[in-house]
Amino acid sequence: MKNIISVIVSILLFSSYSFEKEELFVGGLEDRAPSFLTEGVHEVEIDGVKLWYLVKGEGPILIVYPPSAGWGGDCSILVEHMKPLEKYRKVVYLEPRGVGRSGRLESMHEYCMDKYVQELDHFRRELDIQAFDLMGFCYSGFIAMKYALKHQQYLNHLILISTLPKFGYPGYQDWVINRSGYANMVKKNEEINNGILEGEERLKEEKKNWFSLTFYEYEKHKANFERVMDNTIFSELPLQQFNTVDSRSYNVLDSIHLIHTKTLILYGKDDFPPVVYGSKDINSRIEGSKIVELEKSAHWPFIEQPELFFAETISFLEK
C-alpha cells in the first residue's frame, strides 16, 4: 500500500507524434541563428545542456512547456493535442533538461524549479525571442507562474491549465479513493510492482495506470491516450527532485498578485480538488485574469473538452 500511495502522490502534478521524419537542424551557431524558429525539430545548447524542441505553425510565438518534471514524460501528449493552436501561433514545444530527447544530468538537484525557470529565459534569449505567449499545464503551470514573476516583461499572454499555486489544499485523498477505477488501479499497480520492469519503463507503466483515474471518462480516450504514452520517453531524476524537494517548498500564492500579464486559467470541474481550489485562488490574485471551468472534464480539459478549450484559448490569444 505504501508503494501505491507513493505513486499517487508523485503523479498529482504532472500522440503519438512521430519525429523520425523531422529533419534535425545542425551546423555552426552563426549559421543556425536565423533558423532557430523554422518549422521542424531543432537542438540548441543552453547552460551546457542540449535541449530538443519542435516548432510548428505560423504567427506570434507560443512556448508550450511540458509538465515533465512533475510526472516524468516528454512533450508528446501536448504535440498530439495542441495542434489547433498551430493555426494561430508559431508553437514551440520545448523539452527542458532531463526530459525526453534533451540532455540529462547526473544530479537530481540540477532539475530544481529555479533552474528550469532560468533555463527557459536563457532559451528565450538564445533564440532572440523578445516577446511570446507561455502555456503551462499542471507542473509546468508552476514554472510558468515562476517565470512570469521574474520575467513577465517578455510575456504577452500566460495560459495556465489544471494547475495550482501551492500545496496543502484539502480533498485530494478522498477524491482519489472515490474514483470509479480506484480498485482496478490499485490492483494493476501491485502487478507492476511485482513485475520485471525496472527504471523508466516501470515508471511509464505506473504513470499510465495512475492516469486512468485522472479523466472524467477514461474509456472514451483510453486507446489514443495509451498509444501516446507508449511512445513517450520518461525520466526519473526530474520527478525525484520534485517529489523529494520542490513539492515541499512550492508556494507562489502570496506573490502572484505581482503578475500583470494577461492570464487565462482553465481547469476541469471534475479535477483534483486542489486544482479546483488553486485555480480559483490564482484567478482571485492575478488582477484581470479570466477563469474557465470545463464541464465533464477532469485533469485533461484539452483532451476531454477540446472544442470549448480551444475556443476559449484562441479567443483569449486573439482578443
Coordinates of C-alpha atoms in Angstrom, one line a residue:
M1 CA 0.0 0.0 0.0
K2 CA 3.0 2.3 0.7
N3 CA 4.0 1.9 -2.9
I4 CA 0.5 2.8 -4.1
I5 CA 0.3 5.9 -2.1
S6 CA 3.8 6.9 -3.2
V7 CA 2.8 6.6 -6.8
I8 CA -0.4 8.6 -6.2
V9 CA 1.4 11.4 -4.5
S10 CA 4.1 11.5 -7.1
I11 CA 1.7 11.8 -10.0
L12 CA -0.5 14.6 -8.7
L13 CA 1.4 17.0 -10.8
F14 CA 2.2 16.4 -14.0
S15 CA 0.0 11.4 -29.6
S16 CA 1.6 9.7 -30.7
Y17 CA 3.8 12.0 -32.7
S18 CA 6.5 10.5 -34.8
F19 CA 9.6 12.7 -35.0
E20 CA 11.6 10.3 -37.2
K21 CA 10.6 12.2 -40.4
E22 CA 11.5 15.6 -39.0
E23 CA 15.0 16.9 -40.0
L24 CA 17.2 18.0 -37.2
F25 CA 18.9 21.3 -37.9
V26 CA 22.6 21.1 -37.3
G27 CA 25.5 23.4 -38.1
G28 CA 27.5 26.2 -36.7
L29 CA 25.9 28.6 -34.3
E30 CA 26.2 31.6 -36.6
D31 CA 24.6 29.5 -39.4
R32 CA 21.8 28.3 -37.1
A33 CA 20.8 31.6 -35.6
P34 CA 18.3 32.7 -38.4
S35 CA 16.8 29.2 -38.4
F36 CA 16.1 28.6 -34.7
L37 CA 12.4 29.1 -35.3
T38 CA 11.9 27.5 -38.7
E39 CA 9.3 24.7 -38.7
G40 CA 10.7 21.3 -37.6
V41 CA 12.9 19.7 -35.0
H42 CA 15.8 21.7 -33.5
E43 CA 18.5 21.3 -30.9
V44 CA 20.2 24.1 -29.0
E45 CA 22.7 24.1 -26.2
I46 CA 21.6 26.1 -23.1
D47 CA 23.7 26.3 -20.0
G48 CA 25.8 23.4 -21.2
V49 CA 22.8 21.1 -21.9
K50 CA 21.4 20.3 -25.3
L51 CA 17.7 21.0 -25.5
W52 CA 15.4 19.4 -28.0
Y53 CA 12.4 21.4 -29.3
L54 CA 9.8 21.3 -32.1
V55 CA 8.4 24.3 -34.0
K56 CA 5.1 24.0 -35.7
G57 CA 2.7 26.7 -37.2
E58 CA 2.9 30.4 -38.0
G59 CA 2.2 33.6 -36.2
P60 CA 3.3 35.1 -32.8
I61 CA 5.4 32.7 -30.7
L62 CA 3.8 30.4 -28.1
I63 CA 6.1 28.3 -26.0
V64 CA 4.2 25.2 -24.8
Y65 CA 6.2 24.0 -21.7
P66 CA 5.6 20.3 -20.7
P67 CA 4.7 19.1 -17.2
S68 CA 7.7 16.8 -17.4
A69 CA 9.4 17.2 -14.0
G70 CA 6.0 16.7 -12.3
W71 CA 5.3 13.3 -13.9
G72 CA 8.3 12.3 -15.9
G73 CA 7.1 12.3 -19.5
D74 CA 8.2 14.2 -22.6
C75 CA 6.0 16.7 -24.6
S76 CA 4.3 14.1 -26.9
I77 CA 0.9 14.4 -25.3
L78 CA 1.0 18.2 -26.0
V79 CA 2.2 17.8 -29.6
E80 CA -0.7 15.4 -30.2
H81 CA -3.4 17.6 -28.8
M82 CA -2.3 21.3 -29.2
K83 CA -2.4 21.2 -33.0
P84 CA -5.4 23.6 -33.2
L85 CA -3.2 26.4 -31.8
E86 CA -0.7 26.0 -34.7
K87 CA -3.2 27.8 -37.0
Y88 CA -2.8 30.9 -34.9
R89 CA 0.6 30.7 -33.3
K90 CA 4.2 29.6 -34.1
V91 CA 4.1 26.9 -31.4
V92 CA 7.4 25.9 -29.8
Y93 CA 7.2 22.5 -28.0
L94 CA 10.2 22.5 -25.7
E95 CA 11.7 19.6 -23.8
P96 CA 13.7 21.0 -20.9
R97 CA 16.8 19.4 -19.4
G98 CA 16.5 15.8 -18.3
V99 CA 13.3 15.3 -20.3
G100 CA 12.6 13.3 -23.5
R101 CA 15.2 13.9 -26.1
S102 CA 17.1 16.7 -24.3
G103 CA 20.3 16.2 -22.4
R104 CA 20.4 14.6 -19.0
L105 CA 22.5 15.5 -15.9
E106 CA 23.6 13.2 -13.1
S107 CA 22.4 15.1 -10.1
M108 CA 18.7 15.4 -9.5
H109 CA 19.3 18.9 -8.0
E110 CA 20.0 20.1 -11.5
Y111 CA 16.3 19.7 -12.1
C112 CA 15.0 22.1 -9.5
M113 CA 12.3 24.6 -10.4
D114 CA 14.6 27.7 -10.3
K115 CA 17.0 26.1 -12.8
Y116 CA 14.1 25.4 -15.1
V117 CA 12.9 29.0 -14.9
Q118 CA 16.5 30.2 -15.6
E119 CA 16.9 27.7 -18.5
L120 CA 13.6 28.9 -20.1
D121 CA 14.8 32.5 -20.1
H122 CA 18.2 31.6 -21.4
F123 CA 16.4 29.6 -24.2
R124 CA 14.3 32.7 -25.0
R125 CA 17.5 34.8 -25.1
E126 CA 19.4 32.3 -27.3
L127 CA 16.6 32.2 -29.8
D128 CA 16.3 36.0 -29.7
I129 CA 12.6 35.9 -28.7
Q130 CA 11.6 39.4 -27.5
A131 CA 8.0 38.6 -26.7
F132 CA 6.0 35.4 -26.5
D133 CA 3.0 33.6 -25.1
L134 CA 3.6 30.9 -22.4
M135 CA 1.4 27.9 -21.7
G136 CA 1.9 25.7 -18.6
F137 CA -0.1 22.6 -17.8
C138 CA -0.1 21.0 -14.3
Y139 CA 3.6 21.1 -13.1
S140 CA 4.6 23.4 -15.9
G141 CA 2.0 25.9 -14.7
F142 CA 4.3 26.2 -11.6
I143 CA 7.2 27.0 -13.9
A144 CA 5.1 29.4 -16.0
M145 CA 4.0 31.4 -12.9
K146 CA 7.5 31.5 -11.5
Y147 CA 8.7 32.7 -14.9
A148 CA 6.1 35.4 -15.0
L149 CA 7.2 36.6 -11.6
K150 CA 10.8 37.1 -12.8
H151 CA 10.5 37.9 -16.5
Q152 CA 6.9 39.0 -17.3
Q153 CA 8.3 41.8 -19.4
Y154 CA 8.7 39.2 -22.2
L155 CA 5.2 37.8 -21.9
N156 CA 2.2 38.7 -24.0
H157 CA -0.1 36.1 -22.6
L158 CA 0.0 33.5 -19.8
I159 CA -2.1 30.3 -20.1
L160 CA -2.4 28.1 -17.0
I161 CA -4.1 24.7 -17.3
S162 CA -5.0 22.3 -14.5
T163 CA -2.5 23.8 -12.1
L164 CA -2.3 25.3 -8.6
P165 CA -0.2 28.0 -6.7
K166 CA 0.7 25.9 -3.7
F167 CA 0.3 22.5 -1.9
G168 CA -1.9 21.9 1.1
Y169 CA -5.4 22.2 -0.3
P170 CA -7.9 19.7 1.1
G171 CA -9.8 16.9 -0.6
Y172 CA -7.2 15.1 -2.6
Q173 CA -7.2 11.7 -0.7
D174 CA -11.0 11.4 -0.7
W175 CA -11.1 12.3 -4.4
V176 CA -8.6 9.5 -5.3
I177 CA -10.3 6.8 -3.2
N178 CA -13.7 7.6 -4.5
R179 CA -12.7 7.4 -8.2
S180 CA -14.6 4.7 -10.0
G181 CA -11.4 3.0 -11.3
Y182 CA -9.5 3.2 -8.0
A183 CA -9.7 -0.5 -7.1
N184 CA -8.5 -1.5 -10.6
M185 CA -5.7 1.0 -10.4
V186 CA -4.5 -0.4 -7.1
K187 CA -4.6 -4.0 -8.4
K188 CA -2.7 -3.2 -11.5
N189 CA -0.1 -1.2 -9.6
E190 CA 0.6 -4.2 -7.4
E191 CA 1.1 -6.2 -10.6
I192 CA 3.5 -3.6 -11.9
N193 CA 5.4 -3.6 -8.6
N194 CA 5.7 -7.4 -8.7
G195 CA 6.7 -7.5 -12.3
I196 CA 10.1 -7.5 -14.1
L197 CA 10.0 -3.9 -15.4
E198 CA 12.6 -1.6 -14.0
G199 CA 13.6 2.1 -14.2
E200 CA 11.9 4.3 -16.7
E201 CA 9.9 1.5 -18.3
R202 CA 8.4 0.7 -15.0
L203 CA 7.8 4.4 -14.4
K204 CA 5.9 4.6 -17.7
E205 CA 3.6 1.8 -16.7
E206 CA 2.9 3.3 -13.3
K207 CA 2.0 6.7 -14.8
K208 CA -0.3 5.1 -17.4
N209 CA -2.0 3.2 -14.7
W210 CA -2.4 6.3 -12.5
F211 CA -3.7 8.5 -15.3
S212 CA -6.7 6.2 -15.7
L213 CA -8.1 8.0 -12.7
T214 CA -7.5 11.5 -14.0
F215 CA -10.1 11.5 -16.7
Y216 CA -13.8 12.2 -16.5
E217 CA -14.5 9.3 -18.9
Y218 CA -11.3 7.4 -19.3
E219 CA -12.6 4.6 -21.6
K220 CA -13.6 7.2 -24.2
H221 CA -10.0 8.4 -24.5
K222 CA -8.0 5.3 -23.4
A223 CA -6.9 3.9 -26.8
N224 CA -5.4 7.1 -28.1
F225 CA -4.1 8.2 -24.7
E226 CA -2.2 5.0 -24.1
R227 CA -0.9 5.0 -27.7
V228 CA 0.7 8.4 -26.9
M229 CA 2.0 7.2 -23.6
D230 CA 3.6 4.1 -25.2
N231 CA 5.6 6.4 -27.4
T232 CA 6.5 8.8 -24.6
I233 CA 10.0 8.9 -23.1
F234 CA 10.0 9.0 -19.3
S235 CA 12.7 10.4 -17.0
E236 CA 13.2 9.5 -13.3
L237 CA 15.6 12.2 -11.8
P238 CA 13.5 15.3 -12.5
L239 CA 10.5 13.6 -10.9
Q240 CA 12.6 12.6 -7.9
Q241 CA 13.7 16.2 -7.4
F242 CA 10.2 17.4 -7.5
N243 CA 8.8 14.7 -5.2
T244 CA 11.5 14.9 -2.5
V245 CA 12.4 18.6 -2.6
D246 CA 10.5 21.1 -4.7
S247 CA 7.0 19.9 -3.9
R248 CA 7.7 20.7 -0.2
S249 CA 8.6 24.3 -0.7
Y250 CA 6.5 25.3 -3.7
N251 CA 4.2 28.2 -2.9
V252 CA 3.6 31.3 -5.1
L253 CA 0.2 32.1 -3.7
D254 CA 1.2 35.3 -1.9
S255 CA 3.3 36.6 -4.8
I256 CA 1.3 36.0 -7.9
H257 CA -0.6 39.3 -7.4
L258 CA 2.5 40.8 -8.9
I259 CA 1.8 39.2 -12.2
H260 CA 0.2 41.7 -14.6
T261 CA 0.4 39.6 -17.8
K262 CA -2.9 38.8 -19.4
T263 CA -3.7 35.4 -17.9
L264 CA -6.2 32.6 -18.8
I265 CA -6.9 29.8 -16.3
L266 CA -8.6 26.6 -17.4
Y267 CA -9.5 23.5 -15.5
G268 CA -11.9 20.6 -15.5
K269 CA -14.8 20.7 -13.0
D270 CA -14.0 17.1 -12.0
D271 CA -10.3 17.6 -11.5
F272 CA -8.4 17.1 -8.2
P273 CA -10.0 19.4 -5.6
P274 CA -6.6 21.1 -5.0
V275 CA -6.5 22.1 -8.7
V276 CA -10.1 23.4 -8.5
Y277 CA -9.3 25.4 -5.3
G278 CA -6.0 26.5 -6.7
S279 CA -7.3 27.7 -10.0
K280 CA -9.8 29.9 -8.2
D281 CA -7.1 31.3 -5.9
I282 CA -4.9 32.1 -9.0
N283 CA -7.9 33.9 -10.6
S284 CA -8.6 35.9 -7.4
R285 CA -5.0 37.1 -7.1
I286 CA -4.0 37.9 -10.7
E287 CA -5.9 41.0 -11.5
G288 CA -7.9 40.9 -14.7
S289 CA -7.3 37.2 -15.2
K290 CA -10.0 35.0 -16.8
I291 CA -11.0 31.6 -15.5
V292 CA -12.8 28.9 -17.4
E293 CA -14.3 25.8 -15.7
L294 CA -15.0 23.0 -18.2
E295 CA -17.8 20.6 -17.5
K296 CA -17.4 16.8 -18.0
S297 CA -13.6 17.1 -17.7
A298 CA -11.0 16.2 -15.1
H299 CA -7.3 16.8 -15.4
W300 CA -7.1 16.9 -19.2
P301 CA -9.6 19.6 -20.5
F302 CA -7.8 19.9 -23.8
I303 CA -8.4 16.2 -24.5
E304 CA -11.9 15.8 -22.9
Q305 CA -13.4 19.1 -24.0
P306 CA -11.3 20.3 -27.0
E307 CA -13.9 22.4 -28.7
L308 CA -14.6 24.6 -25.7
F309 CA -11.0 24.5 -24.6
F310 CA -9.6 25.8 -27.9
A311 CA -12.5 28.2 -28.5
E312 CA -11.7 29.9 -25.2
T313 CA -7.9 29.7 -25.6
I314 CA -7.8 31.1 -29.2
S315 CA -10.3 33.8 -28.3
F316 CA -8.1 34.8 -25.4
L317 CA -4.9 34.9 -27.6
E318 CA -6.6 36.7 -30.5
K319 CA -8.5 39.3 -28.4

